[in-house]
Amino acid sequence: MSYIHYARGLAGAYSTFLDRLAEDLESNGISVLFEREKARSPMTISCGKEKGQIAVRLSGPDLEVSFQGQGLTTGEATSLAILVAERVTDIDEEMRAMLDARDEGLPATADIGMELHDIFRELLVVREEIDLLKIAGEDVGRPKRRVERAEKLYQEASDALKKGETLTARAKIQAMQLMVEKAEASLGEIGGEKI
């Protein structure tokens, strides 16, 4: 399977996008090999017997992210290709949410703390739903990955708040909210209704 995804308006975050993508893929058990210094920055990836290559290129104000599976029939949707497509889309949306939050200005620290607390409570509910579906034998890989990323963003937002970095905290909170919402949407696709 091959595809191209355009991360609109993220050309200025090229290195951050590459680092985040490599970190995310590795945390999902995918072997990643790439040289960041090259303009195309091709990443050779593999998971089990599946292999492929991801290239991230500058395309005006956007990033063009392409994936090409190796040794596959054109259009064949493998588990690696599906995971890469999911992760690229999530990272794009997460980074855009963080940039949008920075553009909104400086909110009050108390308001940010309350918002972080509210989203964390929502995250705990989603985590519980995932655990229940896992016990029921459902495949919860997609929502679990999103919840794990939301938990990491929660910790990063908490740390930023403690340091008084309210803009960074706000950006992390918006990205966390997006990941929680995407996890909830993924749960809705599993086994009909949520538990």
mmCIF file of C-alpha atoms in Angstrom:
data_model
loop_
_atom_site.group_PDB
_atom_site.id
_atom_site.type_symbol
_atom_site.label_atom_id
_atom_site.label_comp_id
_atom_site.label_asym_id
_atom_site.label_seq_id
_atom_site.Cartn_x
_atom_site.Cartn_y
_atom_site.Cartn_z
ATOM 1 C CA MET A 1 0.000 0.000 0.000
ATOM 2 C CA SER A 2 1.233 3.471 -0.769
ATOM 3 C CA TYR A 3 -0.286 6.822 0.074
ATOM 4 C CA ILE A 4 0.500 10.508 0.513
ATOM 5 C CA HIS A 5 -0.670 12.673 3.412
ATOM 6 C CA TYR A 6 -0.298 16.474 3.517
ATOM 7 C CA ALA A 7 0.260 18.006 6.944
ATOM 8 C CA ARG A 8 -1.038 21.503 6.145
ATOM 9 C CA GLY A 9 0.929 24.446 7.481
ATOM 10 C CA LEU A 10 3.517 22.338 9.337
ATOM 11 C CA ALA A 11 6.600 23.005 7.180
ATOM 12 C CA GLY A 12 8.083 25.065 10.017
ATOM 13 C CA ALA A 13 7.808 22.041 12.320
ATOM 14 C CA TYR A 14 9.668 19.671 9.968
ATOM 15 C CA SER A 15 12.260 18.383 12.461
ATOM 16 C CA THR A 16 9.726 18.156 15.295
ATOM 17 C CA PHE A 17 7.347 16.205 13.060
ATOM 18 C CA LEU A 18 10.103 13.758 12.069
ATOM 19 C CA ASP A 19 11.238 13.249 15.662
ATOM 20 C CA ARG A 20 7.669 12.783 16.888
ATOM 21 C CA LEU A 21 6.857 10.316 14.087
ATOM 22 C CA ALA A 22 9.985 8.222 14.694
ATOM 23 C CA GLU A 23 9.373 8.192 18.480
ATOM 24 C CA ASP A 24 5.739 7.219 18.023
ATOM 25 C CA LEU A 25 6.462 4.408 15.559
ATOM 26 C CA GLU A 26 9.186 2.978 17.817
ATOM 27 C CA SER A 27 6.860 3.090 20.828
ATOM 28 C CA ASN A 28 4.464 0.930 18.783
ATOM 29 C CA GLY A 29 7.092 -1.760 18.138
ATOM 30 C CA ILE A 30 8.157 -0.605 14.678
ATOM 31 C CA SER A 31 11.861 -0.561 13.854
ATOM 32 C CA VAL A 32 12.853 2.841 12.421
ATOM 33 C CA LEU A 33 16.050 3.758 10.586
ATOM 34 C CA PHE A 34 16.494 7.278 9.174
ATOM 35 C CA GLU A 35 18.943 10.119 8.640
ATOM 36 C CA ARG A 36 17.374 13.427 9.723
ATOM 37 C CA GLU A 37 19.963 15.583 8.012
ATOM 38 C CA LYS A 38 18.772 14.706 4.511
ATOM 39 C CA ALA A 39 16.141 16.956 2.968
ATOM 40 C CA ARG A 40 13.880 13.989 2.119
ATOM 41 C CA SER A 41 14.614 12.169 5.361
ATOM 42 C CA PRO A 42 13.500 8.728 4.238
ATOM 43 C CA MET A 43 12.702 6.376 7.119
ATOM 44 C CA THR A 44 13.027 2.678 6.523
ATOM 45 C CA ILE A 45 10.589 0.908 8.809
ATOM 46 C CA SER A 46 9.826 -2.704 9.591
ATOM 47 C CA CYS A 47 7.548 -4.697 11.835
ATOM 48 C CA GLY A 48 7.823 -8.477 11.657
ATOM 49 C CA LYS A 49 8.006 -9.411 7.980
ATOM 50 C CA GLU A 50 6.479 -6.139 6.789
ATOM 51 C CA LYS A 51 8.734 -3.350 5.557
ATOM 52 C CA GLY A 52 8.261 0.049 4.048
ATOM 53 C CA GLN A 53 9.616 3.525 3.631
ATOM 54 C CA ILE A 54 8.269 6.865 4.825
ATOM 55 C CA ALA A 55 9.493 10.096 3.242
ATOM 56 C CA VAL A 56 8.713 13.517 4.686
ATOM 57 C CA ARG A 57 9.301 16.418 2.288
ATOM 58 C CA LEU A 58 8.740 20.140 2.411
ATOM 59 C CA SER A 59 5.957 21.181 0.029
ATOM 60 C CA GLY A 60 5.575 24.946 0.328
ATOM 61 C CA PRO A 61 4.015 25.628 3.746
ATOM 62 C CA ASP A 62 3.058 21.961 4.126
ATOM 63 C CA LEU A 63 4.758 18.652 4.817
ATOM 64 C CA GLU A 64 4.221 15.868 2.300
ATOM 65 C CA VAL A 65 4.364 12.491 4.038
ATOM 66 C CA SER A 66 4.471 9.465 1.749
ATOM 67 C CA PHE A 67 4.497 5.778 2.614
ATOM 68 C CA GLN A 68 5.487 2.940 0.299
ATOM 69 C CA GLY A 69 5.213 -0.660 1.455
ATOM 70 C CA GLN A 70 7.957 -2.932 0.108
ATOM 71 C CA GLY A 71 7.138 -6.103 -1.786
ATOM 72 C CA LEU A 72 3.389 -5.504 -1.633
ATOM 73 C CA THR A 73 0.679 -5.443 -4.234
ATOM 74 C CA THR A 74 -0.450 -1.888 -5.037
ATOM 75 C CA GLY A 75 -3.378 -0.968 -2.841
ATOM 76 C CA GLU A 76 -2.794 -3.819 -0.379
ATOM 77 C CA ALA A 77 -3.685 -2.552 3.093
ATOM 78 C CA THR A 78 -1.397 -4.323 5.556
ATOM 79 C CA SER A 79 -1.361 -3.872 9.318
ATOM 80 C CA LEU A 80 1.883 -1.831 9.032
ATOM 81 C CA ALA A 81 0.402 0.454 6.372
ATOM 82 C CA ILE A 82 -2.774 0.993 8.400
ATOM 83 C CA LEU A 83 -0.787 1.750 11.570
ATOM 84 C CA VAL A 84 1.487 4.222 9.738
ATOM 85 C CA ALA A 85 -1.517 6.012 8.219
ATOM 86 C CA GLU A 86 -3.165 6.262 11.648
ATOM 87 C CA ARG A 87 -0.048 7.545 13.386
ATOM 88 C CA VAL A 88 0.787 10.137 10.682
ATOM 89 C CA THR A 89 -2.768 11.517 10.814
ATOM 90 C CA ASP A 90 -2.788 11.625 14.631
ATOM 91 C CA ILE A 91 0.582 13.388 14.807
ATOM 92 C CA ASP A 92 -0.521 15.908 12.182
ATOM 93 C CA GLU A 93 -3.687 16.717 14.137
ATOM 94 C CA GLU A 94 -1.853 16.780 17.475
ATOM 95 C CA MET A 95 0.791 19.210 16.211
ATOM 96 C CA ARG A 96 -1.842 21.421 14.598
ATOM 97 C CA ALA A 97 -3.780 21.559 17.904
ATOM 98 C CA MET A 98 -0.599 22.590 19.699
ATOM 99 C CA LEU A 99 0.122 25.346 17.166
ATOM 100 C CA ASP A 100 -3.474 26.594 17.353
ATOM 101 C CA ALA A 101 -3.255 26.752 21.163
ATOM 102 C CA ARG A 102 -0.107 28.856 20.980
ATOM 103 C CA ASP A 103 -1.836 31.270 18.594
ATOM 104 C CA GLU A 104 -4.749 31.793 21.000
ATOM 105 C CA GLY A 105 -2.730 33.765 23.528
ATOM 106 C CA LEU A 106 -1.986 33.417 27.210
ATOM 107 C CA PRO A 107 -4.801 32.018 29.406
ATOM 108 C CA ALA A 108 -4.843 32.196 33.206
ATOM 109 C CA THR A 109 -2.878 29.449 34.979
ATOM 110 C CA ALA A 110 -5.864 28.519 37.194
ATOM 111 C CA ASP A 111 -8.060 28.041 34.116
ATOM 112 C CA ILE A 112 -5.446 25.791 32.524
ATOM 113 C CA GLY A 113 -5.165 23.708 35.686
ATOM 114 C CA MET A 114 -8.947 23.191 35.782
ATOM 115 C CA GLU A 115 -9.045 22.276 32.102
ATOM 116 C CA LEU A 116 -6.192 19.789 32.570
ATOM 117 C CA HIS A 117 -7.993 18.212 35.524
ATOM 118 C CA ASP A 118 -11.264 17.882 33.571
ATOM 119 C CA ILE A 119 -9.585 16.265 30.563
ATOM 120 C CA PHE A 120 -7.653 13.910 32.829
ATOM 121 C CA ARG A 121 -10.927 12.715 34.367
ATOM 122 C CA GLU A 122 -12.274 12.091 30.864
ATOM 123 C CA LEU A 123 -9.070 10.210 30.049
ATOM 124 C CA LEU A 124 -9.557 7.924 33.076
ATOM 125 C CA VAL A 125 -13.064 7.033 31.886
ATOM 126 C CA VAL A 126 -11.769 6.170 28.420
ATOM 127 C CA ARG A 127 -8.941 4.098 29.935
ATOM 128 C CA GLU A 128 -11.534 2.142 31.970
ATOM 129 C CA GLU A 129 -13.623 1.486 28.835
ATOM 130 C CA ILE A 130 -10.518 0.193 27.058
ATOM 131 C CA ASP A 131 -9.726 -2.145 29.958
ATOM 132 C CA LEU A 132 -13.286 -3.520 29.924
ATOM 133 C CA LEU A 133 -13.241 -4.109 26.173
ATOM 134 C CA LYS A 134 -9.839 -5.785 26.423
ATOM 135 C CA ILE A 135 -11.199 -8.164 29.073
ATOM 136 C CA ALA A 136 -14.087 -8.908 26.693
ATOM 137 C CA GLY A 137 -11.532 -9.979 24.078
ATOM 138 C CA GLU A 138 -11.816 -6.956 21.777
ATOM 139 C CA ASP A 139 -8.860 -5.500 19.836
ATOM 140 C CA VAL A 140 -8.231 -2.172 21.569
ATOM 141 C CA GLY A 141 -4.901 -1.340 19.914
ATOM 142 C CA ARG A 142 -5.948 1.925 18.274
ATOM 143 C CA PRO A 143 -7.701 3.572 21.249
ATOM 144 C CA LYS A 144 -4.995 2.268 23.603
ATOM 145 C CA ARG A 145 -2.241 3.959 21.559
ATOM 146 C CA ARG A 146 -4.176 7.221 21.608
ATOM 147 C CA VAL A 147 -4.791 7.037 25.356
ATOM 148 C CA GLU A 148 -1.113 6.315 26.005
ATOM 149 C CA ARG A 149 -0.188 9.402 23.969
ATOM 150 C CA ALA A 150 -2.788 11.454 25.871
ATOM 151 C CA GLU A 151 -1.274 10.262 29.167
ATOM 152 C CA LYS A 152 2.171 11.371 28.009
ATOM 153 C CA LEU A 153 0.781 14.760 26.966
ATOM 154 C CA TYR A 154 -0.877 15.034 30.396
ATOM 155 C CA GLN A 155 2.486 14.577 32.098
ATOM 156 C CA GLU A 156 4.151 17.088 29.757
ATOM 157 C CA ALA A 157 1.354 19.631 30.395
ATOM 158 C CA SER A 158 1.618 19.116 34.172
ATOM 159 C CA ASP A 159 5.382 19.623 34.050
ATOM 160 C CA ALA A 160 4.979 22.780 31.951
ATOM 161 C CA LEU A 161 2.434 24.172 34.429
ATOM 162 C CA LYS A 162 4.790 23.545 37.349
ATOM 163 C CA LYS A 163 7.485 25.501 35.489
ATOM 164 C CA GLY A 164 5.067 28.356 34.763
ATOM 165 C CA GLU A 165 5.121 27.688 31.006
ATOM 166 C CA THR A 166 1.431 28.325 30.452
ATOM 167 C CA LEU A 167 1.528 28.526 26.644
ATOM 168 C CA THR A 168 3.288 25.176 26.397
ATOM 169 C CA ALA A 169 0.879 23.664 28.916
ATOM 170 C CA ARG A 170 -2.128 24.991 26.969
ATOM 171 C CA ALA A 171 -0.776 23.541 23.716
ATOM 172 C CA LYS A 172 -0.208 20.129 25.324
ATOM 173 C CA ILE A 173 -3.717 20.194 26.829
ATOM 174 C CA GLN A 174 -5.319 20.873 23.448
ATOM 175 C CA ALA A 175 -3.349 18.025 21.890
ATOM 176 C CA MET A 176 -4.320 15.787 24.822
ATOM 177 C CA GLN A 177 -8.004 16.642 24.352
ATOM 178 C CA LEU A 178 -7.733 15.713 20.682
ATOM 179 C CA MET A 179 -6.154 12.331 21.506
ATOM 180 C CA VAL A 180 -8.864 11.582 24.102
ATOM 181 C CA GLU A 181 -11.586 12.441 21.577
ATOM 182 C CA LYS A 182 -9.955 10.232 18.939
ATOM 183 C CA ALA A 183 -9.674 7.380 21.466
ATOM 184 C CA GLU A 184 -13.380 7.760 22.273
ATOM 185 C CA ALA A 185 -14.219 7.679 18.562
ATOM 186 C CA SER A 186 -12.110 4.527 18.136
ATOM 187 C CA LEU A 187 -13.961 2.896 21.034
ATOM 188 C CA GLY A 188 -17.239 3.603 19.269
ATOM 189 C CA GLU A 189 -16.021 1.490 16.334
ATOM 190 C CA ILE A 190 -15.262 -1.533 18.529
ATOM 191 C CA GLY A 191 -17.967 -4.097 19.121
ATOM 192 C CA GLY A 192 -20.882 -1.744 18.497
ATOM 193 C CA GLU A 193 -21.699 0.304 21.575
ATOM 194 C CA LYS A 194 -19.213 1.300 24.237
ATOM 195 C CA ILE A 195 -19.435 -0.535 27.551
#
